[in-house]
CSV table of C-alpha atoms and ligand atoms in Angstrom, one decimal:
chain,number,residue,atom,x,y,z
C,1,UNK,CA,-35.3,7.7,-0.8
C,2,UNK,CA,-34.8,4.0,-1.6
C,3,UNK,CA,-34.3,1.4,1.0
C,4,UNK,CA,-31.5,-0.4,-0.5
C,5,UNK,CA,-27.9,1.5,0.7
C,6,UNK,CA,-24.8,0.5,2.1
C,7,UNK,CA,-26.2,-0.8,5.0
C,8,UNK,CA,-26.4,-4.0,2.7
C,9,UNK,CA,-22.5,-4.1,2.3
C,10,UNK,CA,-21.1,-7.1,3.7
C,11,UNK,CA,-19.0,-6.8,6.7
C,12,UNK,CA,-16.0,-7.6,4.7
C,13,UNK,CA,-16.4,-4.9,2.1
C,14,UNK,CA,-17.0,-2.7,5.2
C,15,UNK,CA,-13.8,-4.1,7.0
C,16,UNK,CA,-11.9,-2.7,3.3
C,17,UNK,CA,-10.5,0.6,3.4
C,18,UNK,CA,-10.7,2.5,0.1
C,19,UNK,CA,-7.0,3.1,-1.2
C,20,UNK,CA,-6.2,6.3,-0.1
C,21,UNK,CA,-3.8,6.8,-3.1
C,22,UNK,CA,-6.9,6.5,-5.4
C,23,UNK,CA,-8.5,9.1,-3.2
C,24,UNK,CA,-5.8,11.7,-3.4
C,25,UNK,CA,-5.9,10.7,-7.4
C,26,UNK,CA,-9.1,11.5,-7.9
C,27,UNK,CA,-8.7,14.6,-6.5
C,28,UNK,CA,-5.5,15.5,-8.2
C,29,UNK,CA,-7.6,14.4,-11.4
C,30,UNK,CA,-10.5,16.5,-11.1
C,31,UNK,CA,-8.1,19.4,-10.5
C,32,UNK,CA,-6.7,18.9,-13.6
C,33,UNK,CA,-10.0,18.2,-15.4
C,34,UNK,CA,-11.4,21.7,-14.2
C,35,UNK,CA,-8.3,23.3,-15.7
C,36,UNK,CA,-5.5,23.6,-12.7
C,37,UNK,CA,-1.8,23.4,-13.7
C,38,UNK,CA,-0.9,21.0,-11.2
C,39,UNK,CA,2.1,18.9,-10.6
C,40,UNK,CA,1.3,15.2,-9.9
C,41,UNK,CA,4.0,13.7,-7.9
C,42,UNK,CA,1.2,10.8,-6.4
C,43,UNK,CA,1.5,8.5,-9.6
C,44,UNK,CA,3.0,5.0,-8.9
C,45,UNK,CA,3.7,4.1,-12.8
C,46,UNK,CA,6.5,5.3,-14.9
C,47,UNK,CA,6.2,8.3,-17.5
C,48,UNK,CA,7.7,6.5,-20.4
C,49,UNK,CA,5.4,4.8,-22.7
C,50,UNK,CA,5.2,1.5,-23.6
C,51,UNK,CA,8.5,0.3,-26.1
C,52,UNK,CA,7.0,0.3,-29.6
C,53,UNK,CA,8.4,-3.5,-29.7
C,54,UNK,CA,6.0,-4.4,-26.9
C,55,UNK,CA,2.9,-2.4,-28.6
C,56,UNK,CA,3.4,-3.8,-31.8
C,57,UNK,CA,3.5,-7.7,-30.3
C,58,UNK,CA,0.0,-6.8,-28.9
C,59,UNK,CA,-1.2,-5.4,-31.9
C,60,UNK,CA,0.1,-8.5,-34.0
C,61,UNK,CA,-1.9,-10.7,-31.4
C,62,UNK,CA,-5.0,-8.9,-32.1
C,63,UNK,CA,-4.7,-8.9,-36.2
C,64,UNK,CA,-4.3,-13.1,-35.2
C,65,UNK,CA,-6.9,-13.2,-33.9
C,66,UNK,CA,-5.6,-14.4,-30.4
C,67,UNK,CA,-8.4,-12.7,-28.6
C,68,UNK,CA,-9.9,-16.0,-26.8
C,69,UNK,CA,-9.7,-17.3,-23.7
C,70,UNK,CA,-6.3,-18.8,-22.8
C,71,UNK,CA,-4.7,-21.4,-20.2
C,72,UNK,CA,-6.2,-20.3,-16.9
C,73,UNK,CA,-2.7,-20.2,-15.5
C,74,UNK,CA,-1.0,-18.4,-18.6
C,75,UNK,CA,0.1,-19.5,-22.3
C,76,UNK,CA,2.9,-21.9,-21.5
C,77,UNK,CA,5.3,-19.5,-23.7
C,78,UNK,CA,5.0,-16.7,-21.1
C,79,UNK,CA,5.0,-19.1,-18.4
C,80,UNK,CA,8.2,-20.4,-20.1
C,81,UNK,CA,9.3,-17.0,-20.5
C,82,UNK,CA,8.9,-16.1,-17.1
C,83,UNK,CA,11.0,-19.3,-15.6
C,84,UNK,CA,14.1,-18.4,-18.2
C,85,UNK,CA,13.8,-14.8,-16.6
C,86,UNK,CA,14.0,-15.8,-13.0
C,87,UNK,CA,16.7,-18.3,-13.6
C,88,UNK,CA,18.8,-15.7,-15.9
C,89,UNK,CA,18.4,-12.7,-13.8
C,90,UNK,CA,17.6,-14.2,-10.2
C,91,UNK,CA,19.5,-17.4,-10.1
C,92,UNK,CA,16.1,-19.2,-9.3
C,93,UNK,CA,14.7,-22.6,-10.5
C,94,UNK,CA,10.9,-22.9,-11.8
C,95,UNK,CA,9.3,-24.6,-14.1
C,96,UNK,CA,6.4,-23.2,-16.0
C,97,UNK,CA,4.1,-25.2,-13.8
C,98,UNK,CA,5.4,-23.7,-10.4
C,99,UNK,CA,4.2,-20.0,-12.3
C,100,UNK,CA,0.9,-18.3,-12.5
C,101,UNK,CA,0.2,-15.5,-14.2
C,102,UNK,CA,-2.4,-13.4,-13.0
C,103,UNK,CA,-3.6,-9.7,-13.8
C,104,UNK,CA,-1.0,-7.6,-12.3
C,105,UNK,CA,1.2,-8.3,-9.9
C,106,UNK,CA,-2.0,-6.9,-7.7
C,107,UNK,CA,-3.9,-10.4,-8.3
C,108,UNK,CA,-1.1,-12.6,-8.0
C,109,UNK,CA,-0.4,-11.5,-4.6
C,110,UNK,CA,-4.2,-11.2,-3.8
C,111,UNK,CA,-4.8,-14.9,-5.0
C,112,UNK,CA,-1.7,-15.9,-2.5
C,113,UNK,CA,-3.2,-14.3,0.4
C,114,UNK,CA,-6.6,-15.7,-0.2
C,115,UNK,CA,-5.0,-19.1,-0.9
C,116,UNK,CA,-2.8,-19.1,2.7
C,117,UNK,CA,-4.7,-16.7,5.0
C,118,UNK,CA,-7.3,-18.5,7.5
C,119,UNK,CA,-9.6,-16.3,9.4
C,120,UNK,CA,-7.9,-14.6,12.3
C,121,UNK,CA,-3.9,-15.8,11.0
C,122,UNK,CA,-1.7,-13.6,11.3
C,123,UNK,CA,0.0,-11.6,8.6
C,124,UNK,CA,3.5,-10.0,9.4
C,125,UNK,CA,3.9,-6.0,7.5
C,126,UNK,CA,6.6,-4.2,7.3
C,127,UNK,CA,5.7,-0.1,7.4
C,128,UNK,CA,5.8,2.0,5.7
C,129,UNK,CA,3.7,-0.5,3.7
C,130,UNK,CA,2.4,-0.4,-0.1
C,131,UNK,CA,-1.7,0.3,0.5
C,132,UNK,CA,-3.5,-3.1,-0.5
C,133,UNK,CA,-1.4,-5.1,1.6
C,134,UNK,CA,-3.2,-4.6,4.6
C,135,UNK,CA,-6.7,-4.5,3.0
C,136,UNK,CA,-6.0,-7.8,0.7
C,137,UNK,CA,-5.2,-9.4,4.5
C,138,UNK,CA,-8.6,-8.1,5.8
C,139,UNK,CA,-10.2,-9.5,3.0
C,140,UNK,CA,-8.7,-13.0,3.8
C,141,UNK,CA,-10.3,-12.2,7.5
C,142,UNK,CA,-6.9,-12.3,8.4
C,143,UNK,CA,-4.9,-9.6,11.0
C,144,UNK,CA,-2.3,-7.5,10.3
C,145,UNK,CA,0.9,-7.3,12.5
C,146,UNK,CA,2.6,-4.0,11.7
C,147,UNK,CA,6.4,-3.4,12.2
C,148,UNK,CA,7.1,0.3,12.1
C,149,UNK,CA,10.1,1.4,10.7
C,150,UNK,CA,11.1,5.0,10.4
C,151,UNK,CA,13.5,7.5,8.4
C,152,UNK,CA,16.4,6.8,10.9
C,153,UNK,CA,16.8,3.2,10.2
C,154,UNK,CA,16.8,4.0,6.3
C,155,UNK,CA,13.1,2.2,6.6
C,156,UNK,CA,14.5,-0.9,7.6
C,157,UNK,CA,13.0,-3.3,10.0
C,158,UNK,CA,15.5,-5.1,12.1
C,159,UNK,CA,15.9,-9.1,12.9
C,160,UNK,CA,14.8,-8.6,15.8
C,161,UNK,CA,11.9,-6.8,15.6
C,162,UNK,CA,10.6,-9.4,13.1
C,163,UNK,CA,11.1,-12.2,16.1
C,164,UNK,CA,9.1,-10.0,18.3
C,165,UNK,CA,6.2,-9.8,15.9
C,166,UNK,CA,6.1,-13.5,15.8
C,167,UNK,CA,3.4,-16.1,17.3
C,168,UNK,CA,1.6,-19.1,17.3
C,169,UNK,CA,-0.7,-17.7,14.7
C,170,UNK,CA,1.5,-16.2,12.6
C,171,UNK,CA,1.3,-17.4,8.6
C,172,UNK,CA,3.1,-15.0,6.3
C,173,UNK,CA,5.4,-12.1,6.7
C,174,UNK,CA,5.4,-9.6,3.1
C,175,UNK,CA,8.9,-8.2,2.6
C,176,UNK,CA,9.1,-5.7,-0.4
C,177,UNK,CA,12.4,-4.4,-1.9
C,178,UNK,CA,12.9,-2.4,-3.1
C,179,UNK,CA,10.1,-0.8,-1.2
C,180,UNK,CA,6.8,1.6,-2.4
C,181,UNK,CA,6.5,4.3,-0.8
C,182,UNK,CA,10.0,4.4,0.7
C,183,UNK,CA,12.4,3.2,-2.3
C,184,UNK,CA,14.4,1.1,0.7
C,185,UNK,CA,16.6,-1.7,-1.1
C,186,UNK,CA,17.4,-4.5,1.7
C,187,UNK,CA,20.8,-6.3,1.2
C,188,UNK,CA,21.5,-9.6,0.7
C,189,UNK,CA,22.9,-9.5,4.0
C,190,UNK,CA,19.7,-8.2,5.6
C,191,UNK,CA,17.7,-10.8,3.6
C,192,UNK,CA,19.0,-13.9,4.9
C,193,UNK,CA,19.6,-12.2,8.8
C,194,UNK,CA,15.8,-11.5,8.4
C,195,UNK,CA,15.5,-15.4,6.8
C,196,UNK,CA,17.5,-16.7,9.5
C,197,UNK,CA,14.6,-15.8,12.2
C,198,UNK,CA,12.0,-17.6,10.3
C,199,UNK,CA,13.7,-21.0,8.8
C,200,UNK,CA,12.8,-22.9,11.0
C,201,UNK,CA,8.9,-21.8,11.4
C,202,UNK,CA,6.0,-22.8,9.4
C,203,UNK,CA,5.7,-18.9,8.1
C,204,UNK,CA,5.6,-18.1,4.1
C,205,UNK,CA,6.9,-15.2,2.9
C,206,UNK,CA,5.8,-13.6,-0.2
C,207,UNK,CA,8.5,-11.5,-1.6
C,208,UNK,CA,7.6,-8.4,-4.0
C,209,UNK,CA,9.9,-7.9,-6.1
C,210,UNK,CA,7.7,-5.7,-8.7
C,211,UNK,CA,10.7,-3.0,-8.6
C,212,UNK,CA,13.4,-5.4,-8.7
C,213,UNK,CA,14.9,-3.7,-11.9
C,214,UNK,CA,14.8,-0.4,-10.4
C,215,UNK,CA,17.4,-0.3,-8.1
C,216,UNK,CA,20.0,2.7,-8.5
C,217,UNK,CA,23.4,2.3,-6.4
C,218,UNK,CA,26.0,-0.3,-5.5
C,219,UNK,CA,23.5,-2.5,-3.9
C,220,UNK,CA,21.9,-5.9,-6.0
C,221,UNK,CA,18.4,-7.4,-5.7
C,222,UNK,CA,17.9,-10.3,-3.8
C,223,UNK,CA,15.4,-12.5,-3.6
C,224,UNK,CA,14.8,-14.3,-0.6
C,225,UNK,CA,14.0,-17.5,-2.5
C,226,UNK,CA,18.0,-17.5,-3.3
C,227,UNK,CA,18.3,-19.1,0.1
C,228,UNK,CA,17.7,-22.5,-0.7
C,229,UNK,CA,16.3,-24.1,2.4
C,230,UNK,CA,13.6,-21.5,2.3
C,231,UNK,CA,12.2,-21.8,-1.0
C,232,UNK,CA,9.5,-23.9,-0.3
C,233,UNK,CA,7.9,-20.9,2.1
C,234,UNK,CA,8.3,-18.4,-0.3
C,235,UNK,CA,6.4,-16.6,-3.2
C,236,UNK,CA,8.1,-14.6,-5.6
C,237,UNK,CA,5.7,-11.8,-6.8
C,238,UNK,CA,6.3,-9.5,-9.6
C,239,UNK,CA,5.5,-7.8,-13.0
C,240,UNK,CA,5.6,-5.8,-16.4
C,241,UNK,CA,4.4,-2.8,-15.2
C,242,UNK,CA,7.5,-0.7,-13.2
C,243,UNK,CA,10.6,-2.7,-14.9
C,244,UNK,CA,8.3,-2.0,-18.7
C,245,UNK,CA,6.2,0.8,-18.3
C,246,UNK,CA,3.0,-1.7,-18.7
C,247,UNK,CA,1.2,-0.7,-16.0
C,248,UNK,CA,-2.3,-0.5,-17.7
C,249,UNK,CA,-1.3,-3.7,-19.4
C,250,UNK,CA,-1.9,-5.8,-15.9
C,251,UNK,CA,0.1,-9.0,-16.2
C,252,UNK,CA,2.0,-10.3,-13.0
C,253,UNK,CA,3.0,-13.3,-11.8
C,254,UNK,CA,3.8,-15.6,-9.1
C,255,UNK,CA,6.3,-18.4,-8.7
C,256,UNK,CA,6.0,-21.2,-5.8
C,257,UNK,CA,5.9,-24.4,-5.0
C,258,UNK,CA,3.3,-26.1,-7.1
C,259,UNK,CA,1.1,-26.9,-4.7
C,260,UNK,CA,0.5,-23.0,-4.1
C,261,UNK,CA,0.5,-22.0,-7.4
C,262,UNK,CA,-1.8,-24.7,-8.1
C,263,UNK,CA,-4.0,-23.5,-5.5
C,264,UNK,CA,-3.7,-19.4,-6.8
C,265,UNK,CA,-4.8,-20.7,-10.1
C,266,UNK,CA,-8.3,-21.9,-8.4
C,267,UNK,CA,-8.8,-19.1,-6.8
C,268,UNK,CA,-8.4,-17.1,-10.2
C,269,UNK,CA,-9.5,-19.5,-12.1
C,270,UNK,CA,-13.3,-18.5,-10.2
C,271,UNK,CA,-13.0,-14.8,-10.0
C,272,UNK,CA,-11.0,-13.8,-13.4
C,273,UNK,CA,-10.0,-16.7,-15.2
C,274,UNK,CA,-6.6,-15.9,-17.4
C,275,UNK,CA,-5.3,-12.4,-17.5
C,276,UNK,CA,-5.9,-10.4,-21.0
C,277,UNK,CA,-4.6,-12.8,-23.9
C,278,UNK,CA,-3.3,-9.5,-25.6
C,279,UNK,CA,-1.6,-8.4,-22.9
C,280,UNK,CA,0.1,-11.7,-22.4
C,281,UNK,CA,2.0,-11.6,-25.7
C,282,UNK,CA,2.7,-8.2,-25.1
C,283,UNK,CA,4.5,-9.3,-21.6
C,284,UNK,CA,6.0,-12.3,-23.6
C,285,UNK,CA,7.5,-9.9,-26.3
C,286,UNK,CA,8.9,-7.6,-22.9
C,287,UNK,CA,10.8,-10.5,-21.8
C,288,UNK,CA,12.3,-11.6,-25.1
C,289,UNK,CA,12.5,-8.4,-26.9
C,290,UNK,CA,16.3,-6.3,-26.1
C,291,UNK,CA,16.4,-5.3,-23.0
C,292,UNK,CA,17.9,-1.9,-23.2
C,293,UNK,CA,14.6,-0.3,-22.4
C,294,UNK,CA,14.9,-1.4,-18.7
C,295,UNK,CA,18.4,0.2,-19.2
C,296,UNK,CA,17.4,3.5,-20.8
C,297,UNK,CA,14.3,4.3,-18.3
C,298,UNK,CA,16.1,3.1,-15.2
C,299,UNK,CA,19.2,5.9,-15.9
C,300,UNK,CA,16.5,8.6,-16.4
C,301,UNK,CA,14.7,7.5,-12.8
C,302,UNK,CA,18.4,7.6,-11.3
C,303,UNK,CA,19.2,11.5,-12.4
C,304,UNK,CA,15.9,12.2,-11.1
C,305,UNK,CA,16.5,10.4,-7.7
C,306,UNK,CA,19.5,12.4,-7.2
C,307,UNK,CA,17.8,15.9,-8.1
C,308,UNK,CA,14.6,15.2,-5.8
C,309,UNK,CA,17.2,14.1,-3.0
C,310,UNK,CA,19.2,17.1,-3.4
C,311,UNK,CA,16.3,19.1,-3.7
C,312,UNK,CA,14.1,18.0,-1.0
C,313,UNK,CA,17.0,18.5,1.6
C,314,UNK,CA,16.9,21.7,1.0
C,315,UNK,CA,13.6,22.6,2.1
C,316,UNK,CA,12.5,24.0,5.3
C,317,UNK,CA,10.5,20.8,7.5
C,318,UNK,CA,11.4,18.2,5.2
C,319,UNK,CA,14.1,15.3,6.1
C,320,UNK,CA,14.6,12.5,3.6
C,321,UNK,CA,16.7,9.5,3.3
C,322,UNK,CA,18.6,8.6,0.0
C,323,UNK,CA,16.1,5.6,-1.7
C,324,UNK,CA,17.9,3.0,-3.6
C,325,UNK,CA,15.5,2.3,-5.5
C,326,UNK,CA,12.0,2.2,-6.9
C,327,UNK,CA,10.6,5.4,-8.2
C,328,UNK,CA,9.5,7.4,-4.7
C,329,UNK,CA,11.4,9.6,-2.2
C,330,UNK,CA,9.4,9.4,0.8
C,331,UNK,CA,10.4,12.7,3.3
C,332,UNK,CA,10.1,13.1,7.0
C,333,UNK,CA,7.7,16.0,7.2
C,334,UNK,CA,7.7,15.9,10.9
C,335,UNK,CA,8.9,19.4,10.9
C,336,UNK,CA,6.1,21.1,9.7
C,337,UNK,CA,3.4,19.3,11.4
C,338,UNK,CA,1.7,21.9,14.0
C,339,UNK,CA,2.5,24.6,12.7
C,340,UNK,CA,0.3,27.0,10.4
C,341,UNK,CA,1.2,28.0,7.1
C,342,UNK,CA,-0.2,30.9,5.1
C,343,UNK,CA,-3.1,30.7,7.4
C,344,UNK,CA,-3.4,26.4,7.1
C,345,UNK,CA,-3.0,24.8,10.5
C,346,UNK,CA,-0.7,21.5,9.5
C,347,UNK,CA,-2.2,18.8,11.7
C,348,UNK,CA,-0.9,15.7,10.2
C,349,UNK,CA,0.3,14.7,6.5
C,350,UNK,CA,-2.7,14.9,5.1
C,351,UNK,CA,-3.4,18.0,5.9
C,352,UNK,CA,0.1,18.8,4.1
C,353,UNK,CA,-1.0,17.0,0.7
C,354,UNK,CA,-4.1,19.0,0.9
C,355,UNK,CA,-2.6,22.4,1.4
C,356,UNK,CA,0.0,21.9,-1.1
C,357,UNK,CA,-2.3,20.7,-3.5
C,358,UNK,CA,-5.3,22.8,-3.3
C,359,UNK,CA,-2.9,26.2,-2.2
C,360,UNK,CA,0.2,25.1,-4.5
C,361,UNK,CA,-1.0,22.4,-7.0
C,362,UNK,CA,1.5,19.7,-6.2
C,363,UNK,CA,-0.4,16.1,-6.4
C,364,UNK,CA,1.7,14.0,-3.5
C,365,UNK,CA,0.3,11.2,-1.2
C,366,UNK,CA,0.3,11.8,2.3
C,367,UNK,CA,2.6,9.2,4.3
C,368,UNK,CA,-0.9,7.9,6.9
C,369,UNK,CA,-2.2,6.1,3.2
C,370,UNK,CA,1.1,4.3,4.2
C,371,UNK,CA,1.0,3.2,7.6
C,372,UNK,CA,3.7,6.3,8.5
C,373,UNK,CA,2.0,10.0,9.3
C,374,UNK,CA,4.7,12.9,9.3
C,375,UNK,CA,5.7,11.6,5.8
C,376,UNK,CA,4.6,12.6,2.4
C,377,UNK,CA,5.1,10.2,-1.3
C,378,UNK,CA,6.5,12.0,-3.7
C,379,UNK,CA,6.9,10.0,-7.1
C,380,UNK,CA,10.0,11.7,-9.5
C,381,UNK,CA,8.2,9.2,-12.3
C,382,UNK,CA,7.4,12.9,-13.8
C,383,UNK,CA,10.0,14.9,-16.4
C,384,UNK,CA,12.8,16.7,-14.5
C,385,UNK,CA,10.8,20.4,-15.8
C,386,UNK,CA,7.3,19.4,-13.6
C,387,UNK,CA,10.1,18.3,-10.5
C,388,UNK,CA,11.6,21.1,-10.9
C,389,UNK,CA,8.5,22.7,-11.0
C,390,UNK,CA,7.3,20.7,-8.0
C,391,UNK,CA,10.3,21.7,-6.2
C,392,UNK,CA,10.0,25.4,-6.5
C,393,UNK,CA,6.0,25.2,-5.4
C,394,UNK,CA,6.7,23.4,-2.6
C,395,UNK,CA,9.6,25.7,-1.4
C,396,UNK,CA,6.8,28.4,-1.1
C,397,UNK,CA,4.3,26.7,0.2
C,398,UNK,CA,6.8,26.4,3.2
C,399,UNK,CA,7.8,29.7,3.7
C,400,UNK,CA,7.0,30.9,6.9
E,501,PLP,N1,3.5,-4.2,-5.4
E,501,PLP,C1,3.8,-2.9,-5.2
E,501,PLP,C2,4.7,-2.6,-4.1
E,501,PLP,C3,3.3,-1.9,-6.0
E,501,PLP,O1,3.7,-0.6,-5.8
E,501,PLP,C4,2.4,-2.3,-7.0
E,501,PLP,C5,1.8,-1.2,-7.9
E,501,PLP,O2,1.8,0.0,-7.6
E,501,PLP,C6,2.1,-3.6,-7.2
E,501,PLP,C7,2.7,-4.5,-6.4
E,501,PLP,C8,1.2,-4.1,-8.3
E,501,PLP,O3,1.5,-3.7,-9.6
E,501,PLP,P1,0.7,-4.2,-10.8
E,501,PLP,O4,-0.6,-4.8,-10.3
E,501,PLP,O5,0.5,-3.1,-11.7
E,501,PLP,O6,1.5,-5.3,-11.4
């Protein structure tokens, strides 16, 4: 046996919790490697393929030639791009210089929290919570403050719970909306009532907004940095990969005040340097090219809503909210926890997503990789045969 093992790791990679999403995946996957039909409703990127428009840009790019290195910070057409977009679709005002683009929407928010977080500040999340929040904070040494939310306040914190999570050391609250796992779109009304406790505090928010195009109902995206007096503290994040269907593409971005975005670009500029110079005229062609794509995929992801919403009611143990938006319908499971099915004691979520994948090969992601147990992440970015497939597996596995 050698002597060289983990207990090398630094304490920081040992503070990091692997993603439990990725675990549950890799599961799923080597189910489906060894041969089992199973329905994977854990995915977090849509089904559709890349627009032809977008794939051809990329493959222009490489018969170019542009395969080199480019401006740490992005080539100033997709930086240019990016500031046209936010002032055409979000009413907000950036130049190219107050943008970053980084490799997903993953590293731009990474490179935020490593630029702002001290050791021991404290960093305000909303649950349920997208999984690398939290662990991109404890990378930072930072501390997470968790405000729970649940199914009966549509996963919406309140005001007033955000004051109380407040103090001295507080440095950045994350808002998300619409929200992964729980498809919770806040209001513009919510927005600035939740604004209105921090404006006059030195606290940043950064505000993902990687679903922004995927909202289904009445109710508009907002982005905090609308509100004019608190655009200095806040960070716009988002991406190609929901709105696009580029997820393996990995461009993001970030917009801020220069001074932070100057400071994200040093922080990148050592571990990464630019994001993939294919990808980035690929992203450049997205936000140029027609826009009908967005359109097209977001009406398919709305039928679907509707049928996993019906659907889910239905069943015995489950309880679910209707999600605005983003692709996931995130049920109360409550119901079913402690009692045994087809011989399976039901402890805790997990346990469910186990049972229904190993006994009834459904792929979800139990609601604990979340921040919520007694709720299960089911993602409808699948054709409406595997949900209803999904749907009619899952209805036996809770027969009694
Ligand atoms: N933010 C949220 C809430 C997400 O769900 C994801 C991806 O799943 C991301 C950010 C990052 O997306 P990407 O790095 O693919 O741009």
């Amino acid at each position: 046996m050698s002597d060289f093992n983990e207990k090398f790791l630094s304490a920081r990679v040992k503070n990091v919790q692997e993603s439990q999403t990725l675990k549950v995946v890799g599961k799923i996957s080597k189910m489906i490697k060894d041969g089992y039909d199973v329905v994977n409703l854990s995915v977090g990127e849509p089904d559709f393929p890349t627009p032809d428009f977008i794939c051809d840009s990329a493959i222009k790019a490489i018969n170019e030639n542009f395969t080199k290195y480019t401006p740490n910070n992005g080539i100033i057409e997709l930086r240019k791009a990016i500031s046209e977009k936010l002032l055409k679709e979000n009413n907000l005002s950036y130049t190219p210089e107050e943008i970053i683009v980084s490799t997903g929407g993953k590293q731009a928010i990474a490179n935020v929290i490593l630029t702002l977080c001290d050791k021991d500040d404290e960093v305000i999340i909303p649950s349920p919570y997208w999984v690398s929040y939290p662990e991109m904070v404890h990378l930072a040494d930072g501390k997470c403050v968790i405000i729970k939310s649940d199914i009966d306040t549509n996963f919406k914190i309140t005001p007033e719970q955000l004051k109380n999570a407040i103090s001295p050391k507080t440095k950045i609250f994350i808002l998300n909306s619409p929200s992964n796992p729980t498809g919770t779109v806040y209001s513009e009304k919510e927005i600035r009532a939740l604004m209105d406790v921090i404006i006059d505090k030195d606290i940043f928010v950064i505000s993902d907004e990687i679903y922004e195009h995927l909202i289904y109902g009445e109710i508009k995206h907002f982005s905090p940095a609308q509100i004019l007096e608190m655009k200095e503290k806040i960070i716009v994040c988002n991406g190609v990969s929901k709105a696009y269907s580029m997820t393996g593409w990995r461009i993001g971005y970030a917009a801020a005040p220069e001074w932070i975005i100057k400071a994200s670009g040093k922080i990148q500029s050592q571990m990464t340097s630019n994001a993939c110079s294919i990808s980035q005229k690929a992203a450049l062609s997205a936000f140029m090219g027609d826009q009908s794509v967005v359109q097209t995929m977001k009406n398919e992801f709305a039928k679907r809503r509707d049928f996993m919403f019906e659907e889910i009611n239905k069943i015995d143990g489950f309880k679910t909210n209707y999600p605005d938006g983003a692709f996931y319908i995130f049920p109360s499971i409550k119901g079913l926890i402690g009692k045994t099915l087809h011989g399976v004691k039901i402890n805790n979520s997990l346990d469910f997503a186990t049972y229904l994948l190993e006994k009834y090969h459904v792929g979800t992601v139990p609601g604990d990789a979340f921040g919520a147990d007694g709720y299960l992440r089911l993602s409808y970015a699948d054709s409406m045969e595997n949900l209803e497939k999904a749907i009619k597996r899952i209805r036996e596995a809770v027969k009694f």
